[in-house]
PDB file of C-alpha atoms in Angstrom:
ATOM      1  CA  UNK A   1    -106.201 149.344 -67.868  1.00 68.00           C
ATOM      2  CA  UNK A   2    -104.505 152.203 -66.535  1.00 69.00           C
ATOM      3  CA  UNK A   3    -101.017 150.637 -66.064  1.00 75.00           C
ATOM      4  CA  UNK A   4    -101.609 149.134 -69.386  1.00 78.00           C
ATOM      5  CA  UNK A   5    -102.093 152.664 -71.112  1.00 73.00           C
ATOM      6  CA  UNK A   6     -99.146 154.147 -69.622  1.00 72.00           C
ATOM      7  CA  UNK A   7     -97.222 151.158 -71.160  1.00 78.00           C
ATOM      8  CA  UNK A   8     -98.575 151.741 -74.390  1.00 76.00           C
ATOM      9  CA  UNK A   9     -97.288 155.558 -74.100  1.00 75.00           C
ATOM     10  CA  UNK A  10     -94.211 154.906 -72.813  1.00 77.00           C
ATOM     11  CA  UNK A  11     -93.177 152.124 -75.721  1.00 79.00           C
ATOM     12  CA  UNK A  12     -94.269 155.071 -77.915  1.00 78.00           C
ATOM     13  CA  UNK A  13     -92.360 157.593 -76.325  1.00 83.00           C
ATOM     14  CA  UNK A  14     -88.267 155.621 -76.826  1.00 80.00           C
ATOM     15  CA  UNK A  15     -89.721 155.191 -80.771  1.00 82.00           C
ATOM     16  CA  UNK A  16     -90.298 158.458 -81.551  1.00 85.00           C
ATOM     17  CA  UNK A  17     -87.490 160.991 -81.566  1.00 86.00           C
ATOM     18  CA  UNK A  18     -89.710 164.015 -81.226  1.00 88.00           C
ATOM     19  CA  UNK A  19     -90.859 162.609 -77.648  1.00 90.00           C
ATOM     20  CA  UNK A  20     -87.567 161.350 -76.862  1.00 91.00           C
ATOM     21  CA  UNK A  21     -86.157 164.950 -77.787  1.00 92.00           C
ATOM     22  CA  UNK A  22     -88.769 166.222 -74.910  1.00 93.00           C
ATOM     23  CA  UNK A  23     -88.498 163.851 -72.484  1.00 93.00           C
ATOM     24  CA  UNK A  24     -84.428 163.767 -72.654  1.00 94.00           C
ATOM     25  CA  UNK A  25     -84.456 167.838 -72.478  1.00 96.00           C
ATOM     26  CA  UNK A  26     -87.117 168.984 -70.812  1.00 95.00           C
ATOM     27  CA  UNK A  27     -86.279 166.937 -67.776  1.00 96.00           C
ATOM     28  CA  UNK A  28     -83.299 167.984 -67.919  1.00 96.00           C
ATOM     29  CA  UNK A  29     -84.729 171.660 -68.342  1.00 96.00           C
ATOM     30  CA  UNK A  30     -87.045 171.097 -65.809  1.00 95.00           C
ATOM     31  CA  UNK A  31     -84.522 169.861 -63.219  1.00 95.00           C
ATOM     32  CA  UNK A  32     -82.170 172.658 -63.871  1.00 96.00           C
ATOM     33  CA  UNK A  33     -84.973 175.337 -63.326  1.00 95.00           C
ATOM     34  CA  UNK A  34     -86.159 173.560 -60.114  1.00 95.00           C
ATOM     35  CA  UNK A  35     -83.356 174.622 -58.998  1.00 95.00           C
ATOM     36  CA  UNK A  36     -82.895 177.915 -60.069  1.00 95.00           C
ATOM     37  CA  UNK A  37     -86.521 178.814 -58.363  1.00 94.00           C
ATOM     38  CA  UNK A  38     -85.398 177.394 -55.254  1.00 94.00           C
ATOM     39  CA  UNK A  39     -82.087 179.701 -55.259  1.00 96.00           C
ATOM     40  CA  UNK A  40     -84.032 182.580 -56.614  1.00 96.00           C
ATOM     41  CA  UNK A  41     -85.287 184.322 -53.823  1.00 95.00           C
ATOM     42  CA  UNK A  42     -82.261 184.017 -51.651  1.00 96.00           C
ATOM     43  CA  UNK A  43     -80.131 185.255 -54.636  1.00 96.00           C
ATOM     44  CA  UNK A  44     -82.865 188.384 -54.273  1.00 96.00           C
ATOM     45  CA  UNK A  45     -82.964 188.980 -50.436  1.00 95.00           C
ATOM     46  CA  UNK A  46     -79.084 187.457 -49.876  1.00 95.00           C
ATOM     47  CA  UNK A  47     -77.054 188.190 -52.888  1.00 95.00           C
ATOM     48  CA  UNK A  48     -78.818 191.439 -54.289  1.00 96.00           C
ATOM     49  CA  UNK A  49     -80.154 192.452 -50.857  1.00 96.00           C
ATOM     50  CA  UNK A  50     -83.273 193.690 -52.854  1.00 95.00           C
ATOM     51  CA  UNK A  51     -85.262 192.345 -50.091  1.00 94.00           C
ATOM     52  CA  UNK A  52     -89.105 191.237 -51.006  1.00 94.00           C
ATOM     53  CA  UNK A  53     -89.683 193.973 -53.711  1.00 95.00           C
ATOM     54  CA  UNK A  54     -86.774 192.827 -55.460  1.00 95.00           C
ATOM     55  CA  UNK A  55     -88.236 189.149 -55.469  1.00 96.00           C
ATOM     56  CA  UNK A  56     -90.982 190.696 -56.832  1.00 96.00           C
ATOM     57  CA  UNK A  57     -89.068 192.359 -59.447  1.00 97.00           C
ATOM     58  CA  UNK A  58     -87.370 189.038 -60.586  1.00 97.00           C
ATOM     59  CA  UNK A  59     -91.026 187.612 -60.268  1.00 95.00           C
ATOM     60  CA  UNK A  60     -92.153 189.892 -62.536  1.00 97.00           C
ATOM     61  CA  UNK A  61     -89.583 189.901 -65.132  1.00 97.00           C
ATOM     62  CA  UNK A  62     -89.752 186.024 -65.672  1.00 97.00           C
ATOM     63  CA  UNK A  63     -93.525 186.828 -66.088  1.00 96.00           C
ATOM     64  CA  UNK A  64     -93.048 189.297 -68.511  1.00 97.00           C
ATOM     65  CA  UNK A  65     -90.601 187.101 -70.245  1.00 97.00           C
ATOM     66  CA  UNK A  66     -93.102 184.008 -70.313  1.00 97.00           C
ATOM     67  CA  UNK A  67     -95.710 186.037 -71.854  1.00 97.00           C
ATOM     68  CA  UNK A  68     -93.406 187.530 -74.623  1.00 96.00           C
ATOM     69  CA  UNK A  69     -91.971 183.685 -75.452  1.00 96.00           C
ATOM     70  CA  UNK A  70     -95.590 182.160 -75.738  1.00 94.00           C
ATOM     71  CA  UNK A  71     -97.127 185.020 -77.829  1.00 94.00           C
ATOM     72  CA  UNK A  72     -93.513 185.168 -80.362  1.00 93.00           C
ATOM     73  CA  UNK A  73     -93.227 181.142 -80.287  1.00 92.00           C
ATOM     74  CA  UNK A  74     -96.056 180.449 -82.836  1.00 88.00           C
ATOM     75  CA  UNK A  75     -94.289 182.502 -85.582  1.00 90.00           C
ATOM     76  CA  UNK A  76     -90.672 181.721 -84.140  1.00 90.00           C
ATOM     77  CA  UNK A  77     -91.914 178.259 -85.091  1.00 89.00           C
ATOM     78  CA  UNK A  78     -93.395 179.334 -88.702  1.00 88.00           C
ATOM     79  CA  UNK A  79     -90.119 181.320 -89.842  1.00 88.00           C
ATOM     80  CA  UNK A  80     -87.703 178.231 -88.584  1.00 86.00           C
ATOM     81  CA  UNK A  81     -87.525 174.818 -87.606  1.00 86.00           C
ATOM     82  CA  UNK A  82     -89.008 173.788 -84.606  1.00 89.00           C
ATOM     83  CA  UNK A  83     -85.627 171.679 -83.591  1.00 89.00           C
ATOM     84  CA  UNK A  84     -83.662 175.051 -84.216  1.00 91.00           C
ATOM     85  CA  UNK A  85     -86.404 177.271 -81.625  1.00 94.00           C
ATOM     86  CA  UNK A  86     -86.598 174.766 -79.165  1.00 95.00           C
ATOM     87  CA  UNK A  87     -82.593 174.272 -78.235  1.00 95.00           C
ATOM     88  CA  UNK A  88     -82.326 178.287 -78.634  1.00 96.00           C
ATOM     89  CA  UNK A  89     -85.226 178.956 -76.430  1.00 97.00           C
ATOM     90  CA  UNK A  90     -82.921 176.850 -74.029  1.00 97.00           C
ATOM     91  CA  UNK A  91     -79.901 178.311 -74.482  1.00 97.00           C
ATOM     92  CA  UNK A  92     -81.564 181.554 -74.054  1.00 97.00           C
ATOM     93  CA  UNK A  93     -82.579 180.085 -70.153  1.00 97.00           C
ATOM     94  CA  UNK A  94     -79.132 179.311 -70.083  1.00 98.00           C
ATOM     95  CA  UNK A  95     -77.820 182.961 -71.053  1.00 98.00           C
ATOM     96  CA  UNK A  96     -80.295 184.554 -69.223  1.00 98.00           C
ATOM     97  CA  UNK A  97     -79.907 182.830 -65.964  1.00 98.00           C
ATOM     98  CA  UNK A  98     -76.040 182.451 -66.048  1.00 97.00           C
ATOM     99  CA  UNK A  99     -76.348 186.713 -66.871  1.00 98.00           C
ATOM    100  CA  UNK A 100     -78.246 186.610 -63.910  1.00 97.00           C
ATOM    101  CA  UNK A 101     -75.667 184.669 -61.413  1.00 97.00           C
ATOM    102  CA  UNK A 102     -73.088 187.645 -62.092  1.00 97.00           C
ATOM    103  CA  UNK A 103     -75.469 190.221 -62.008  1.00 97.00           C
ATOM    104  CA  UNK A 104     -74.440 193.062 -59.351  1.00 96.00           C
ATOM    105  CA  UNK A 105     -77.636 193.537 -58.160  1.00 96.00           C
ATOM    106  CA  UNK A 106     -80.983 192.836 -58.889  1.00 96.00           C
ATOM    107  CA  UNK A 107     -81.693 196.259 -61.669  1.00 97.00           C
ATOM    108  CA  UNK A 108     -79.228 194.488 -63.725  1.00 97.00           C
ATOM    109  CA  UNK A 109     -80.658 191.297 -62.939  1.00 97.00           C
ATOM    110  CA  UNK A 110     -83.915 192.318 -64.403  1.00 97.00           C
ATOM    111  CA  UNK A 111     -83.147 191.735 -68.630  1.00 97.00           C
ATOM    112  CA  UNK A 112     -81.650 188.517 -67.553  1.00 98.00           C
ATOM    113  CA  UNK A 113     -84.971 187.166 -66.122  1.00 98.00           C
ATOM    114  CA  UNK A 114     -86.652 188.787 -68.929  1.00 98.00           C
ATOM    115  CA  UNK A 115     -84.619 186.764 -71.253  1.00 98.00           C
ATOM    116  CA  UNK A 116     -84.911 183.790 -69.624  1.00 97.00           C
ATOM    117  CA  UNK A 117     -88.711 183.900 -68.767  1.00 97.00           C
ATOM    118  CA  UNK A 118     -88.567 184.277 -72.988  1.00 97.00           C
ATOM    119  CA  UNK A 119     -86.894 181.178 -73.369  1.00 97.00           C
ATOM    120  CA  UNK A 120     -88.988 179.175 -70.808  1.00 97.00           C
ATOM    121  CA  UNK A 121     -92.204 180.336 -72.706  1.00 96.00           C
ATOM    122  CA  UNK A 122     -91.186 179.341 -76.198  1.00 97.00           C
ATOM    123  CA  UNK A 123     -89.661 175.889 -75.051  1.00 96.00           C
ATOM    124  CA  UNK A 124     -93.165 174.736 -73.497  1.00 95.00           C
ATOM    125  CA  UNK A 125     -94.972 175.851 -77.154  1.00 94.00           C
ATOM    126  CA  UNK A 126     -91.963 173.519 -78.977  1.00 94.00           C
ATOM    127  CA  UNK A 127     -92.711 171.024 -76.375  1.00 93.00           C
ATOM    128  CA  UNK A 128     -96.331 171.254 -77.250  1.00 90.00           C
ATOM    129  CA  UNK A 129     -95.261 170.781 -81.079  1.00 91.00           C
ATOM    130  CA  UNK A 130     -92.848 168.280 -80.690  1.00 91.00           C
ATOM    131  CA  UNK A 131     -95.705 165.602 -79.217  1.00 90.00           C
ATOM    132  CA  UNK A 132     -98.468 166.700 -81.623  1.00 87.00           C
ATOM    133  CA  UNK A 133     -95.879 166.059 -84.227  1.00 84.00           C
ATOM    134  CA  UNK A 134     -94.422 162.580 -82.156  1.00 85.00           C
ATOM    135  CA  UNK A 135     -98.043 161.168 -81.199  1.00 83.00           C
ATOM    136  CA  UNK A 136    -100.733 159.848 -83.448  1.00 83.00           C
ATOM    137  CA  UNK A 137    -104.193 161.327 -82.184  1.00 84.00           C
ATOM    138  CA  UNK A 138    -104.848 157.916 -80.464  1.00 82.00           C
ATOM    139  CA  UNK A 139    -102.043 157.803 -78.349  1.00 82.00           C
ATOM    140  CA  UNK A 140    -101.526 161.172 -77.764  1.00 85.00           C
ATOM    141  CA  UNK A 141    -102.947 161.813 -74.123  1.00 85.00           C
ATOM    142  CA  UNK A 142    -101.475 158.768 -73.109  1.00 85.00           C
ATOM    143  CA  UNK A 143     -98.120 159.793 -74.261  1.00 88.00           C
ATOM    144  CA  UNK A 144     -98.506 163.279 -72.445  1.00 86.00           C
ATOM    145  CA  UNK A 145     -99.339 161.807 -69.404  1.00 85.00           C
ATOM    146  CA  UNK A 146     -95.870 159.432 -69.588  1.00 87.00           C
ATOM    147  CA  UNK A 147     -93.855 162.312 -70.653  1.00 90.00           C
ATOM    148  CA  UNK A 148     -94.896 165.208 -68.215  1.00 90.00           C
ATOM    149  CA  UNK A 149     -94.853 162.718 -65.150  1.00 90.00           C
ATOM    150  CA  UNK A 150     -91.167 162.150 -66.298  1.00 92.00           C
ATOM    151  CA  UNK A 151     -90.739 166.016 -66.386  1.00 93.00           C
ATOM    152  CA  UNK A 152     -92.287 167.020 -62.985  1.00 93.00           C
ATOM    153  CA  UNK A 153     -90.609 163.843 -61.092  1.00 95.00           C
ATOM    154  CA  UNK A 154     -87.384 165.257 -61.999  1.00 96.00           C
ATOM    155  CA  UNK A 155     -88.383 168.947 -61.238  1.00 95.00           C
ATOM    156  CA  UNK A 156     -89.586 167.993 -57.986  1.00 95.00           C
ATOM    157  CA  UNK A 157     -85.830 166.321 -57.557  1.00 95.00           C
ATOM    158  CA  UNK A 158     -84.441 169.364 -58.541  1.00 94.00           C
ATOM    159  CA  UNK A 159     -86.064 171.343 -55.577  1.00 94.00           C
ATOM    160  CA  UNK A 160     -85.477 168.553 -52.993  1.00 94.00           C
ATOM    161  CA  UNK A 161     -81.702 168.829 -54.088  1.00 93.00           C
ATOM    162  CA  UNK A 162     -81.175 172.726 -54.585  1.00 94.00           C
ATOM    163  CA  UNK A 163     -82.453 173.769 -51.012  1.00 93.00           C
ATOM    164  CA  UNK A 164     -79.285 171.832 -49.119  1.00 95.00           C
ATOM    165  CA  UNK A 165     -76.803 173.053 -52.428  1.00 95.00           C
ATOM    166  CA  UNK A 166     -78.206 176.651 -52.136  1.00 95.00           C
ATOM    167  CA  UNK A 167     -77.525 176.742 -48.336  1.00 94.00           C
ATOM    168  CA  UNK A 168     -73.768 174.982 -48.778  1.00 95.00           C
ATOM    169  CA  UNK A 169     -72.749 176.984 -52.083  1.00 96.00           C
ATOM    170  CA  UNK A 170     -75.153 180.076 -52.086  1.00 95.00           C
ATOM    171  CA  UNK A 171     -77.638 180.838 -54.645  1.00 96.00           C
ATOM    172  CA  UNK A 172     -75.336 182.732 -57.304  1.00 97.00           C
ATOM    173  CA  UNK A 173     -72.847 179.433 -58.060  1.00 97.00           C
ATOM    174  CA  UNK A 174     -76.446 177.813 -57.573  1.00 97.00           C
ATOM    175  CA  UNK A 175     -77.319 179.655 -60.782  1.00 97.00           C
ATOM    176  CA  UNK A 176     -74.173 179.303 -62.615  1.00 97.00           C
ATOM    177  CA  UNK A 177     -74.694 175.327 -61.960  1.00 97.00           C
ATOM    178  CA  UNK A 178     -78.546 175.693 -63.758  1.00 97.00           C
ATOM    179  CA  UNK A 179     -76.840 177.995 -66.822  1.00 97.00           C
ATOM    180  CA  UNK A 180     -74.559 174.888 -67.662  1.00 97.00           C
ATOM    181  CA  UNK A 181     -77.056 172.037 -67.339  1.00 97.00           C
ATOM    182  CA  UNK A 182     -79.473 174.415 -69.424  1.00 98.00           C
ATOM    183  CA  UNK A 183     -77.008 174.861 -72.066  1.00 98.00           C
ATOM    184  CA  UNK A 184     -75.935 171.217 -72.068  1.00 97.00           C
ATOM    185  CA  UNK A 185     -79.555 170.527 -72.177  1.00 97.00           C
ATOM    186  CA  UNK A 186     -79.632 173.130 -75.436  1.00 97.00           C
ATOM    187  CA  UNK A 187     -76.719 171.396 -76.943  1.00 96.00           C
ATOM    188  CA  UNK A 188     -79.195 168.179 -76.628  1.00 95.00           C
ATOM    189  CA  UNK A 189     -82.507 169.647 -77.942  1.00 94.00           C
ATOM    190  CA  UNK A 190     -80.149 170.772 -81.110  1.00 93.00           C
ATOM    191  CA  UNK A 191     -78.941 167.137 -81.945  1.00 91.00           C
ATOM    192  CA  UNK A 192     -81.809 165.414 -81.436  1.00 88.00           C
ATOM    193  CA  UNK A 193     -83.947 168.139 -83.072  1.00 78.00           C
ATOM    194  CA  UNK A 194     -82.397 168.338 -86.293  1.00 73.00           C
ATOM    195  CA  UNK A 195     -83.471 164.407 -87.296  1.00 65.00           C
ATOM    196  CA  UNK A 196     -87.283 165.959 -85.843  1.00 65.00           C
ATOM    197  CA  UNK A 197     -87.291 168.638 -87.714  1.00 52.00           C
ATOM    198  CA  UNK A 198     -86.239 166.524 -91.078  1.00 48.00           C
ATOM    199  CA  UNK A 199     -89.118 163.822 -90.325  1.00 48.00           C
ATOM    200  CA  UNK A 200     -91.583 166.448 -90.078  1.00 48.00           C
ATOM    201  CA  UNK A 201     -90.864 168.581 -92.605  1.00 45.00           C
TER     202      UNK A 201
END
């Protein structure tokens, strides 16, 4: 029964282009950000030479920036198109963490990570709203289940691959490398979105 239900979400999943939309780019997302954690407290201690209260600093600031992007998505969502949140809240990861790889040190660092933890927030709320929309109430955990194992394989890729990239290229060209795939991965949530954001409206 079990292999049978995650059939039944997955042949749900390539028909609907909400859930496509989150599978394609939050994997992608997911991935990128993977590696970006791994890099991130080497780019503190190494490349900012912040040592462990600067991690904490970073730490923090993505915190703070999570909390902002889940409390502003639900209205974010209300004022525009959930296609048109979704691939900014990505390309404001990709600003924020590409700010971030240049930074000098880590106090100008900080309202990168902010801006970034914002972005992450808001795209899990559209990722939320994307299935809810994509799913009929039936098929719904199933589909969940299908998509966020998709997700997490590739983010647990992305940290078996950034720990041997981090030590060959160092964490700040580590960075720039997550800014591009985010934004590509923005560029993505924008084209498929669009044809979501029709359907449901």
């Amino acid at each position: 029964g079990h292999l049978r239900d995650l059939g039944e979400g997955f042949a749900h999943v390539v028909r609907s282009r909400p859930l496509v939309t989150v599978l394609v780019v939050w994997s992608l997302a997911l991935g990128a950000v993977a590696s970006s954690q791994t890099a991130q407290v080497f780019l503190a201690k190494d490349a900012f030479d912040a040592g462990d209260v600067g991690y904490g600093l970073i730490f923090g600031a993505i915190g703070l920036g999570l909390a902002i992007g889940s409390f502003g998505a639900g209205s974010w969502v209300e004022q525009r198109s959930v296609g048109t949140v979704y691939a900014a809240s990505i390309l404001l990861q990709a600003i924020g963490v590409g700010a971030a790889a240049i930074a000098p040190n880590v106090w100008v660092s900080l309202p990168a990570f902010v801006l970034a933890g914002v972005g992450n927030g808001t795209a899990v709320v559209c990722n939320s709203l994307l299935v809810q929309r994509g799913a009929p109430d039936e098929l719904r955990g199933r589909v969940f289940t299908v998509i966020m194992s998709v997700n997490y394989a590739v983010y647990g890729l992305g940290f078996l691959i950034a720990g041997p990239l981090t030590d060959s290229v160092g964490p700040r060209w580590v960075f720039g490398g997550v800014a591009i795939v985010l934004a590509l991965a923005s560029l993505i949530a924008y084209a498929l979105g669009r044809a979501v954001t029709r359907r449901a409206d």
